[in-house]
Amino acid sequence: MSSHEQALASLVTQLAFSFDGAVLGVALAYAAVRSFLKFAAGSKALGKIRAAPVLRVSDLRSLLDAPPPQSDQEANSELDRSSISDRKLVIVRGQVEANSAVDGSWKSSLRPNVLVSHESGDKAVVIQRTQTCLYNEWKGFFGWTSDIRAIFGKSWREQESMSLRTVPFVLLETGKWPQSEYVVINMDASRHPLPLTTVYHQLQPIDASPYTFLQALFGHEYPVGLLDEEKILPIGKEITAIGMCGSRSGIPEISPCRDLPYFLSDMTKDQMVLDLGFKTKVLLWSGIALGSLSAGILSYAFVRNWSKWKLWRQQRLSQQSREETSDPPLLDSEEDVTDVPDGQLCVICLMRRRRSAFIPCGHLVCCQVCAISVERESSPKCPLCRQLIRNSIRIFDT
């Protein structure tokens, strides 16, 4: 670790442990609250998944009450824009198939609406292509800024561009063809991960150029490789759909539920329950551990700062009372201002006799009035040796 990294790490550590660890305690408390909120959401989703029935595709029509058909064109368009009626949370496992395969129109038979992978040639309903440019940082002669950035992030930088193409698809009951019963998958407003299969993965190195050498010399990022990856949801894959099922124009349709972490998955219901149950337990115990640790740190910080504040206030009150009660001392005799040899005059006022010696340096250079004024300064120092003083003492002649 370089000197810049050590300095920044020391600064971050001092910030975290400032106010006797109060900042660290607040950060841990925030993480604990986040863990408990995620645990509550996960527990709610787990309860919904356990209560959701597992149905076959052919059982959906008997479960839902289909709306009556309407012949009026305006009524049909209004029905298409309306939300799905009689929405119920169900779990359906079936086989992926393009919507054009069950559409039944002559256009779909001539031009099937499916996607074809450019790399593997497989037919799919979802194709995700990702191109990632990998960057590297070399800490060059003038690249001290990269040392600071290395504290918060990896030395490898990634910049990716992703394209996602989808076509309407349905789920068919596994092992039966031709299919008369199917359920439409509605992907609108879905941010859930998809069970995609990787069919292409290749890393191509990028040749260095003179400009790359200059970038490395001055500590800037420069590209080192290009990663191409293609994932698809192939036709014929068996997946599980969990979501709100309703009927649109007499056809069952499943849409995602925002309260659930799954929509389309390779897992069965039992596997989802086990996976989500383990995650909720981890979140619960993480929240308990972080909350206990933050409570201990905050309690310690509160006690320490409260004690420091009481001590500071006590010292402040005593100093104020001392300043209010200590008036400038009266002159002992007329000899303090008359007939004083030059070698015994106060070095500050040059009027009175030297009467007070400073502690700890011991210099006898000031009168009692000037010594008290020096003590009341924010940083009292001896006028002769400039050493910090704690107090002064009155010297009496025999």
GROMACS .gro file of C-alpha atoms in nm:
model
  398
    1MET     CA    1   0.000   0.000   0.000
    2SER     CA    2   0.140   0.337  -0.103
    3SER     CA    3   0.166   0.643   0.119
    4HIS     CA    4  -0.143   0.800  -0.041
    5GLU     CA    5  -0.349   0.488   0.023
    6GLN     CA    6  -0.226   0.472   0.383
    7ALA     CA    7  -0.315   0.837   0.439
    8LEU     CA    8  -0.665   0.792   0.297
    9ALA     CA    9  -0.720   0.469   0.491
   10SER     CA   10  -0.612   0.648   0.809
   11LEU     CA   11  -0.854   0.932   0.733
   12VAL     CA   12  -1.145   0.693   0.676
   13THR     CA   13  -1.061   0.506   0.998
   14GLN     CA   14  -1.047   0.828   1.199
   15LEU     CA   15  -1.382   0.935   1.054
   16ALA     CA   16  -1.541   0.599   1.140
   17PHE     CA   17  -1.412   0.607   1.498
   18SER     CA   18  -1.473   0.978   1.556
   19PHE     CA   19  -1.677   1.075   1.864
   20ASP     CA   20  -1.556   0.751   2.027
   21GLY     CA   21  -1.709   0.536   1.750
   22ALA     CA   22  -2.046   0.712   1.724
   23VAL     CA   23  -2.021   0.739   1.344
   24LEU     CA   24  -1.944   0.366   1.316
   25GLY     CA   25  -2.233   0.286   1.548
   26VAL     CA   26  -2.478   0.491   1.339
   27ALA     CA   27  -2.359   0.317   1.020
   28LEU     CA   28  -2.407  -0.026   1.180
   29ALA     CA   29  -2.750   0.077   1.305
   30TYR     CA   30  -2.850   0.182   0.954
   31ALA     CA   31  -2.732  -0.155   0.818
   32ALA     CA   32  -2.929  -0.334   1.092
   33VAL     CA   33  -3.249  -0.144   1.008
   34ARG     CA   34  -3.204  -0.229   0.640
   35SER     CA   35  -3.159  -0.597   0.730
   36PHE     CA   36  -3.477  -0.599   0.940
   37LEU     CA   37  -3.676  -0.429   0.663
   38LYS     CA   38  -3.554  -0.685   0.409
   39PHE     CA   39  -3.633  -0.962   0.657
   40ALA     CA   40  -3.990  -0.834   0.696
   41ALA     CA   41  -4.036  -0.816   0.319
   42GLY     CA   42  -3.883  -1.163   0.275
   43SER     CA   43  -4.105  -1.313   0.547
   44LYS     CA   44  -4.413  -1.163   0.384
   45ALA     CA   45  -4.312  -1.302   0.045
   46LEU     CA   46  -4.236  -1.642   0.201
   47GLY     CA   47  -4.585  -1.656   0.346
   48LYS     CA   48  -4.738  -1.575   0.008
   49ILE     CA   49  -4.533  -1.844  -0.170
   50ARG     CA   50  -4.630  -2.107   0.086
   51ALA     CA   51  -4.998  -2.022   0.050
   52ALA     CA   52  -4.989  -2.011  -0.332
   53PRO     CA   53  -5.134  -2.324  -0.498
   54VAL     CA   54  -4.935  -2.524  -0.752
   55LEU     CA   55  -5.152  -2.574  -1.060
   56ARG     CA   56  -5.125  -2.724  -1.403
   57VAL     CA   57  -5.186  -2.513  -1.709
   58SER     CA   58  -5.505  -2.703  -1.783
   59ASP     CA   59  -5.643  -2.621  -1.435
   60LEU     CA   60  -5.622  -2.243  -1.475
   61ARG     CA   61  -5.944  -2.202  -1.671
   62SER     CA   62  -6.143  -2.385  -1.407
   63LEU     CA   63  -5.986  -2.165  -1.139
   64LEU     CA   64  -6.062  -1.834  -1.304
   65ASP     CA   65  -6.394  -1.693  -1.408
   66ALA     CA   66  -6.348  -1.572  -1.764
   67PRO     CA   67  -6.525  -1.241  -1.853
   68PRO     CA   68  -6.813  -1.268  -2.099
   69PRO     CA   69  -6.719  -1.203  -2.461
   70GLN     CA   70  -6.826  -0.873  -2.616
   71SER     CA   71  -6.892  -0.814  -2.983
   72ASP     CA   72  -6.867  -0.439  -2.978
   73GLN     CA   73  -6.528  -0.317  -3.107
   74GLU     CA   74  -6.503  -0.033  -2.856
   75ALA     CA   75  -6.581  -0.267  -2.568
   76ASN     CA   76  -6.310  -0.507  -2.685
   77SER     CA   77  -6.047  -0.231  -2.695
   78GLU     CA   78  -6.149  -0.114  -2.348
   79LEU     CA   79  -6.118  -0.473  -2.224
   80ASP     CA   80  -5.763  -0.496  -2.364
   81ARG     CA   81  -5.661  -0.183  -2.176
   82SER     CA   82  -5.823  -0.283  -1.850
   83SER     CA   83  -5.646  -0.475  -1.579
   84ILE     CA   84  -5.677  -0.850  -1.543
   85SER     CA   85  -5.990  -0.956  -1.358
   86ASP     CA   86  -6.001  -1.204  -1.071
   87ARG     CA   87  -5.627  -1.193  -1.007
   88LYS     CA   88  -5.497  -1.476  -0.790
   89LEU     CA   89  -5.145  -1.577  -0.688
   90VAL     CA   90  -5.059  -1.915  -0.839
   91ILE     CA   91  -4.752  -2.124  -0.924
   92VAL     CA   92  -4.748  -2.286  -1.267
   93ARG     CA   93  -4.474  -2.500  -1.416
   94GLY     CA   94  -4.468  -2.549  -1.789
   95GLN     CA   95  -4.275  -2.552  -2.113
   96VAL     CA   96  -4.172  -2.232  -2.292
   97GLU     CA   97  -4.325  -2.178  -2.635
   98ALA     CA   98  -4.362  -1.874  -2.859
   99ASN     CA   99  -4.702  -1.712  -2.867
  100SER     CA  100  -4.715  -1.747  -3.244
  101ALA     CA  101  -4.714  -2.128  -3.209
  102VAL     CA  102  -5.053  -2.125  -3.037
  103ASP     CA  103  -5.197  -1.814  -3.201
  104GLY     CA  104  -5.374  -2.012  -3.471
  105SER     CA  105  -5.362  -1.737  -3.735
  106TRP     CA  106  -5.230  -1.792  -4.088
  107LYS     CA  107  -4.974  -1.510  -4.045
  108SER     CA  108  -4.806  -1.685  -3.755
  109SER     CA  109  -4.778  -2.009  -3.954
  110LEU     CA  110  -4.607  -1.833  -4.243
  111ARG     CA  111  -4.384  -1.607  -4.033
  112PRO     CA  112  -4.338  -1.751  -3.683
  113ASN     CA  113  -4.252  -1.479  -3.434
  114VAL     CA  114  -3.945  -1.636  -3.271
  115LEU     CA  115  -3.588  -1.523  -3.209
  116VAL     CA  116  -3.282  -1.710  -3.331
  117SER     CA  117  -2.947  -1.691  -3.154
  118HIS     CA  118  -2.671  -1.555  -3.376
  119GLU     CA  119  -2.407  -1.773  -3.212
  120SER     CA  120  -2.574  -2.109  -3.140
  121GLY     CA  121  -2.869  -2.097  -3.380
  122ASP     CA  122  -3.114  -2.199  -3.108
  123LYS     CA  123  -3.471  -2.069  -3.116
  124ALA     CA  124  -3.561  -1.853  -2.820
  125VAL     CA  125  -3.817  -1.608  -2.688
  126VAL     CA  126  -3.563  -1.393  -2.498
  127ILE     CA  127  -3.211  -1.304  -2.616
  128GLN     CA  128  -2.980  -1.098  -2.398
  129ARG     CA  129  -2.649  -0.991  -2.546
  130THR     CA  130  -2.393  -0.822  -2.324
  131GLN     CA  131  -2.069  -0.661  -2.437
  132THR     CA  132  -1.835  -0.565  -2.154
  133CYS     CA  133  -1.519  -0.361  -2.201
  134LEU     CA  134  -1.267  -0.438  -1.929
  135TYR     CA  135  -1.038  -0.160  -1.813
  136ASN     CA  136  -0.720  -0.175  -1.609
  137GLU     CA  137  -0.536   0.089  -1.410
  138TRP     CA  138  -0.161   0.098  -1.375
  139LYS     CA  139  -0.036   0.334  -1.107
  140GLY     CA  140   0.197   0.539  -1.318
  141PHE     CA  141   0.445   0.806  -1.223
  142PHE     CA  142   0.175   1.074  -1.213
  143GLY     CA  143  -0.116   0.851  -1.116
  144TRP     CA  144  -0.157   0.927  -0.746
  145THR     CA  145  -0.531   0.982  -0.803
  146SER     CA  146  -0.568   0.617  -0.903
  147ASP     CA  147  -0.420   0.520  -0.567
  148ILE     CA  148  -0.707   0.698  -0.393
  149ARG     CA  149  -0.969   0.540  -0.621
  150ALA     CA  150  -0.821   0.197  -0.553
  151ILE     CA  151  -0.936   0.223  -0.191
  152PHE     CA  152  -1.304   0.231  -0.286
  153GLY     CA  153  -1.312   0.011  -0.596
  154LYS     CA  154  -1.139  -0.264  -0.785
  155SER     CA  155  -0.848  -0.187  -1.009
  156TRP     CA  156  -1.042  -0.347  -1.291
  157ARG     CA  157  -1.316  -0.126  -1.432
  158GLU     CA  158  -1.610  -0.254  -1.633
  159GLN     CA  159  -1.820  -0.073  -1.884
  160GLU     CA  160  -2.095  -0.278  -2.043
  161SER     CA  161  -2.370  -0.236  -2.296
  162MET     CA  162  -2.664  -0.475  -2.290
  163SER     CA  163  -2.937  -0.539  -2.543
  164LEU     CA  164  -3.249  -0.740  -2.456
  165ARG     CA  165  -3.492  -0.870  -2.715
  166THR     CA  166  -3.815  -1.049  -2.629
  167VAL     CA  167  -4.117  -1.184  -2.812
  168PRO     CA  168  -4.454  -1.278  -2.657
  169PHE     CA  169  -4.443  -1.631  -2.521
  170VAL     CA  170  -4.662  -1.874  -2.331
  171LEU     CA  171  -4.627  -2.175  -2.102
  172LEU     CA  172  -4.759  -2.510  -2.219
  173GLU     CA  173  -4.823  -2.818  -2.012
  174THR     CA  174  -4.517  -3.039  -2.024
  175GLY     CA  175  -4.534  -3.351  -2.237
  176LYS     CA  176  -4.856  -3.272  -2.425
  177TRP     CA  177  -4.873  -3.160  -2.788
  178PRO     CA  178  -5.068  -3.020  -2.963
  179GLN     CA  179  -5.170  -2.788  -2.685
  180SER     CA  180  -5.512  -2.633  -2.656
  181GLU     CA  181  -5.451  -2.494  -2.307
  182TYR     CA  182  -5.179  -2.241  -2.237
  183VAL     CA  183  -5.104  -1.942  -2.014
  184VAL     CA  184  -4.965  -1.615  -2.147
  185ILE     CA  185  -4.661  -1.466  -1.974
  186ASN     CA  186  -4.690  -1.090  -1.926
  187MET     CA  187  -4.340  -0.940  -1.891
  188ASP     CA  188  -4.457  -0.579  -1.854
  189ALA     CA  189  -4.299  -0.395  -1.557
  190SER     CA  190  -4.097  -0.701  -1.459
  191ARG     CA  191  -3.756  -0.642  -1.301
  192HIS     CA  192  -3.710  -0.999  -1.180
  193PRO     CA  193  -3.411  -1.204  -1.298
  194LEU     CA  194  -3.478  -1.441  -1.586
  195PRO     CA  195  -3.366  -1.807  -1.599
  196LEU     CA  196  -3.146  -1.755  -1.905
  197THR     CA  197  -2.900  -2.005  -2.051
  198THR     CA  198  -2.553  -1.892  -2.165
  199VAL     CA  199  -2.485  -2.001  -2.523
  200TYR     CA  200  -2.186  -1.778  -2.606
  201HIS     CA  201  -1.903  -1.648  -2.388
  202GLN     CA  202  -1.578  -1.518  -2.534
  203LEU     CA  203  -1.306  -1.279  -2.413
  204GLN     CA  204  -1.104  -1.100  -2.679
  205PRO     CA  205  -0.789  -0.908  -2.581
  206ILE     CA  206  -0.743  -0.553  -2.710
  207ASP     CA  207  -0.409  -0.469  -2.868
  208ALA     CA  208  -0.218  -0.188  -2.699
  209SER     CA  209  -0.148   0.136  -2.888
  210PRO     CA  210   0.084   0.433  -2.826
  211TYR     CA  211  -0.212   0.618  -2.680
  212THR     CA  212  -0.264   0.329  -2.437
  213PHE     CA  213   0.095   0.369  -2.319
  214LEU     CA  214   0.033   0.738  -2.249
  215GLN     CA  215  -0.285   0.652  -2.057
  216ALA     CA  216  -0.095   0.402  -1.845
  217LEU     CA  217   0.192   0.645  -1.788
  218PHE     CA  218  -0.034   0.911  -1.642
  219GLY     CA  219  -0.237   0.664  -1.436
  220HIS     CA  220  -0.556   0.664  -1.644
  221GLU     CA  221  -0.778   0.369  -1.727
  222TYR     CA  222  -0.707   0.185  -2.048
  223PRO     CA  223  -0.896  -0.104  -2.215
  224VAL     CA  224  -0.745  -0.452  -2.196
  225GLY     CA  225  -1.022  -0.683  -2.318
  226LEU     CA  226  -1.370  -0.716  -2.468
  227LEU     CA  227  -1.610  -0.975  -2.325
  228ASP     CA  228  -1.901  -1.092  -2.543
  229GLU     CA  229  -2.177  -1.293  -2.382
  230GLU     CA  230  -2.513  -1.413  -2.511
  231LYS     CA  231  -2.789  -1.564  -2.298
  232ILE     CA  232  -3.123  -1.696  -2.420
  233LEU     CA  233  -3.449  -1.837  -2.289
  234PRO     CA  234  -3.482  -2.128  -2.533
  235ILE     CA  235  -3.805  -2.272  -2.663
  236GLY     CA  236  -3.891  -2.598  -2.491
  237LYS     CA  237  -3.727  -2.513  -2.158
  238GLU     CA  238  -3.925  -2.610  -1.850
  239ILE     CA  239  -3.960  -2.323  -1.602
  240THR     CA  240  -4.183  -2.219  -1.312
  241ALA     CA  241  -4.392  -1.903  -1.319
  242ILE     CA  242  -4.520  -1.751  -0.995
  243GLY     CA  243  -4.738  -1.443  -1.013
  244MET     CA  244  -5.083  -1.295  -1.031
  245CYS     CA  245  -5.299  -1.498  -1.265
  246GLY     CA  246  -5.608  -1.356  -1.425
  247SER     CA  247  -5.814  -1.381  -1.736
  248ARG     CA  248  -5.786  -1.142  -2.028
  249SER     CA  249  -6.031  -1.200  -2.313
  250GLY     CA  250  -6.090  -1.551  -2.181
  251ILE     CA  251  -5.718  -1.647  -2.189
  252PRO     CA  252  -5.524  -1.709  -1.865
  253GLU     CA  253  -5.238  -1.468  -1.814
  254ILE     CA  254  -4.968  -1.444  -1.544
  255SER     CA  255  -4.810  -1.110  -1.453
  256PRO     CA  256  -4.527  -1.048  -1.203
  257CYS     CA  257  -4.593  -0.963  -0.840
  258ARG     CA  258  -4.370  -0.685  -0.706
  259ASP     CA  259  -4.379  -0.823  -0.352
  260LEU     CA  260  -4.216  -1.150  -0.459
  261PRO     CA  261  -3.846  -1.197  -0.547
  262TYR     CA  262  -3.931  -1.455  -0.816
  263PHE     CA  263  -4.135  -1.450  -1.134
  264LEU     CA  264  -3.979  -1.697  -1.379
  265SER     CA  265  -3.740  -1.948  -1.226
  266ASP     CA  266  -3.585  -2.290  -1.271
  267MET     CA  267  -3.675  -2.379  -0.910
  268THR     CA  268  -3.987  -2.554  -0.793
  269LYS     CA  269  -4.208  -2.428  -0.512
  270ASP     CA  270  -4.025  -2.631  -0.247
  271GLN     CA  271  -3.689  -2.503  -0.367
  272MET     CA  272  -3.817  -2.144  -0.360
  273VAL     CA  273  -3.941  -2.188  -0.003
  274LEU     CA  274  -3.606  -2.332   0.107
  275ASP     CA  275  -3.405  -2.064  -0.070
  276LEU     CA  276  -3.613  -1.773   0.056
  277GLY     CA  277  -3.633  -1.921   0.407
  278PHE     CA  278  -3.252  -1.942   0.426
  279LYS     CA  279  -3.215  -1.583   0.305
  280THR     CA  280  -3.466  -1.452   0.560
  281LYS     CA  281  -3.284  -1.634   0.842
  282VAL     CA  282  -2.953  -1.482   0.733
  283LEU     CA  283  -3.114  -1.136   0.723
  284LEU     CA  284  -3.268  -1.184   1.068
  285TRP     CA  285  -2.947  -1.294   1.240
  286SER     CA  286  -2.747  -1.031   1.052
  287GLY     CA  287  -2.986  -0.763   1.174
  288ILE     CA  288  -2.965  -0.893   1.533
  289ALA     CA  289  -2.585  -0.905   1.525
  290LEU     CA  290  -2.548  -0.563   1.365
  291GLY     CA  291  -2.810  -0.411   1.594
  292SER     CA  292  -2.643  -0.551   1.908
  293LEU     CA  293  -2.302  -0.432   1.794
  294SER     CA  294  -2.431  -0.086   1.706
  295ALA     CA  295  -2.616  -0.059   2.040
  296GLY     CA  296  -2.297  -0.145   2.229
  297ILE     CA  297  -2.085   0.101   2.030
  298LEU     CA  298  -2.342   0.381   2.060
  299SER     CA  299  -2.383   0.320   2.434
  300TYR     CA  300  -2.007   0.334   2.486
  301ALA     CA  301  -1.982   0.649   2.272
  302PHE     CA  302  -2.269   0.814   2.460
  303VAL     CA  303  -2.119   0.741   2.802
  304ARG     CA  304  -1.773   0.859   2.696
  305ASN     CA  305  -1.896   1.181   2.534
  306TRP     CA  306  -2.132   1.251   2.824
  307SER     CA  307  -1.845   1.218   3.070
  308LYS     CA  308  -1.625   1.442   2.855
  309TRP     CA  309  -1.900   1.701   2.829
  310LYS     CA  310  -1.960   1.703   3.207
  311LEU     CA  311  -1.587   1.739   3.271
  312TRP     CA  312  -1.559   2.021   3.018
  313ARG     CA  313  -1.861   2.198   3.167
  314GLN     CA  314  -1.723   2.163   3.518
  315GLN     CA  315  -1.390   2.307   3.412
  316ARG     CA  316  -1.563   2.587   3.225
  317LEU     CA  317  -1.778   2.681   3.526
  318SER     CA  318  -1.483   2.674   3.759
  319GLN     CA  319  -1.281   2.889   3.521
  320GLN     CA  320  -1.566   3.140   3.493
  321SER     CA  321  -1.611   3.154   3.869
  322ARG     CA  322  -1.238   3.201   3.915
  323GLU     CA  323  -1.234   3.481   3.659
  324GLU     CA  324  -1.531   3.652   3.825
  325THR     CA  325  -1.391   3.633   4.179
  326SER     CA  326  -1.028   3.712   4.099
  327ASP     CA  327  -1.002   4.093   4.076
  328PRO     CA  328  -0.674   4.262   3.992
  329PRO     CA  329  -0.460   4.256   4.309
  330LEU     CA  330  -0.391   4.573   4.499
  331LEU     CA  331  -0.041   4.707   4.514
  332ASP     CA  332   0.144   4.593   4.823
  333SER     CA  333   0.317   4.922   4.879
  334GLU     CA  334   0.424   5.234   4.708
  335GLU     CA  335   0.762   5.083   4.641
  336ASP     CA  336   0.608   4.871   4.359
  337VAL     CA  337   0.573   5.180   4.141
  338THR     CA  338   0.836   5.411   4.288
  339ASP     CA  339   1.211   5.382   4.316
  340VAL     CA  340   1.232   5.045   4.132
  341PRO     CA  341   1.568   4.966   3.974
  342ASP     CA  342   1.564   4.899   3.599
  343GLY     CA  343   1.669   4.537   3.642
  344GLN     CA  344   1.366   4.462   3.860
  345LEU     CA  345   1.092   4.623   3.644
  346CYS     CA  346   0.815   4.407   3.491
  347VAL     CA  347   0.901   4.320   3.131
  348ILE     CA  348   0.541   4.386   3.023
  349CYS     CA  349   0.428   4.708   3.192
  350LEU     CA  350   0.774   4.844   3.285
  351MET     CA  351   0.613   5.014   3.588
  352ARG     CA  352   0.593   4.766   3.875
  353ARG     CA  353   0.838   4.537   4.047
  354ARG     CA  354   0.875   4.175   3.944
  355ARG     CA  355   0.674   3.973   4.197
  356SER     CA  356   0.538   3.656   4.023
  357ALA     CA  357   0.731   3.352   3.896
  358PHE     CA  358   0.582   3.130   3.626
  359ILE     CA  359   0.539   2.756   3.666
  360PRO     CA  360   0.703   2.535   3.538
  361CYS     CA  361   0.976   2.749   3.379
  362GLY     CA  362   1.034   2.951   3.703
  363HIS     CA  363   1.115   3.285   3.539
  364LEU     CA  364   1.056   3.591   3.763
  365VAL     CA  365   0.991   3.857   3.496
  366CYS     CA  366   0.641   3.998   3.561
  367CYS     CA  367   0.449   4.180   3.828
  368GLN     CA  368   0.148   4.015   3.984
  369VAL     CA  369  -0.107   4.207   3.771
  370CYS     CA  370   0.062   4.122   3.441
  371ALA     CA  371   0.120   3.759   3.548
  372ILE     CA  372  -0.254   3.712   3.609
  373SER     CA  373  -0.336   3.867   3.269
  374VAL     CA  374  -0.092   3.626   3.103
  375GLU     CA  375  -0.256   3.328   3.279
  376ARG     CA  376  -0.600   3.425   3.143
  377GLU     CA  377  -0.487   3.396   2.782
  378SER     CA  378  -0.609   3.101   2.573
  379SER     CA  379  -0.252   2.973   2.533
  380PRO     CA  380  -0.047   3.127   2.817
  381LYS     CA  381   0.327   3.141   2.752
  382CYS     CA  382   0.619   3.283   2.946
  383PRO     CA  383   0.725   3.622   2.798
  384LEU     CA  384   1.090   3.524   2.830
  385CYS     CA  385   1.122   3.162   2.713
  386ARG     CA  386   0.781   3.124   2.534
  387GLN     CA  387   0.712   2.800   2.719
  388LEU     CA  388   0.356   2.706   2.805
  389ILE     CA  389   0.278   2.787   3.168
  390ARG     CA  390   0.026   2.636   3.406
  391ASN     CA  391   0.025   2.888   3.687
  392SER     CA  392   0.224   3.162   3.862
  393ILE     CA  393   0.336   3.206   4.222
  394ARG     CA  394   0.379   3.526   4.427
  395ILE     CA  395   0.733   3.583   4.550
  396PHE     CA  396   0.778   3.773   4.878
  397ASP     CA  397   1.102   3.945   4.981
  398THR     CA  398   1.239   3.884   5.329
   0.00000   0.00000   0.00000
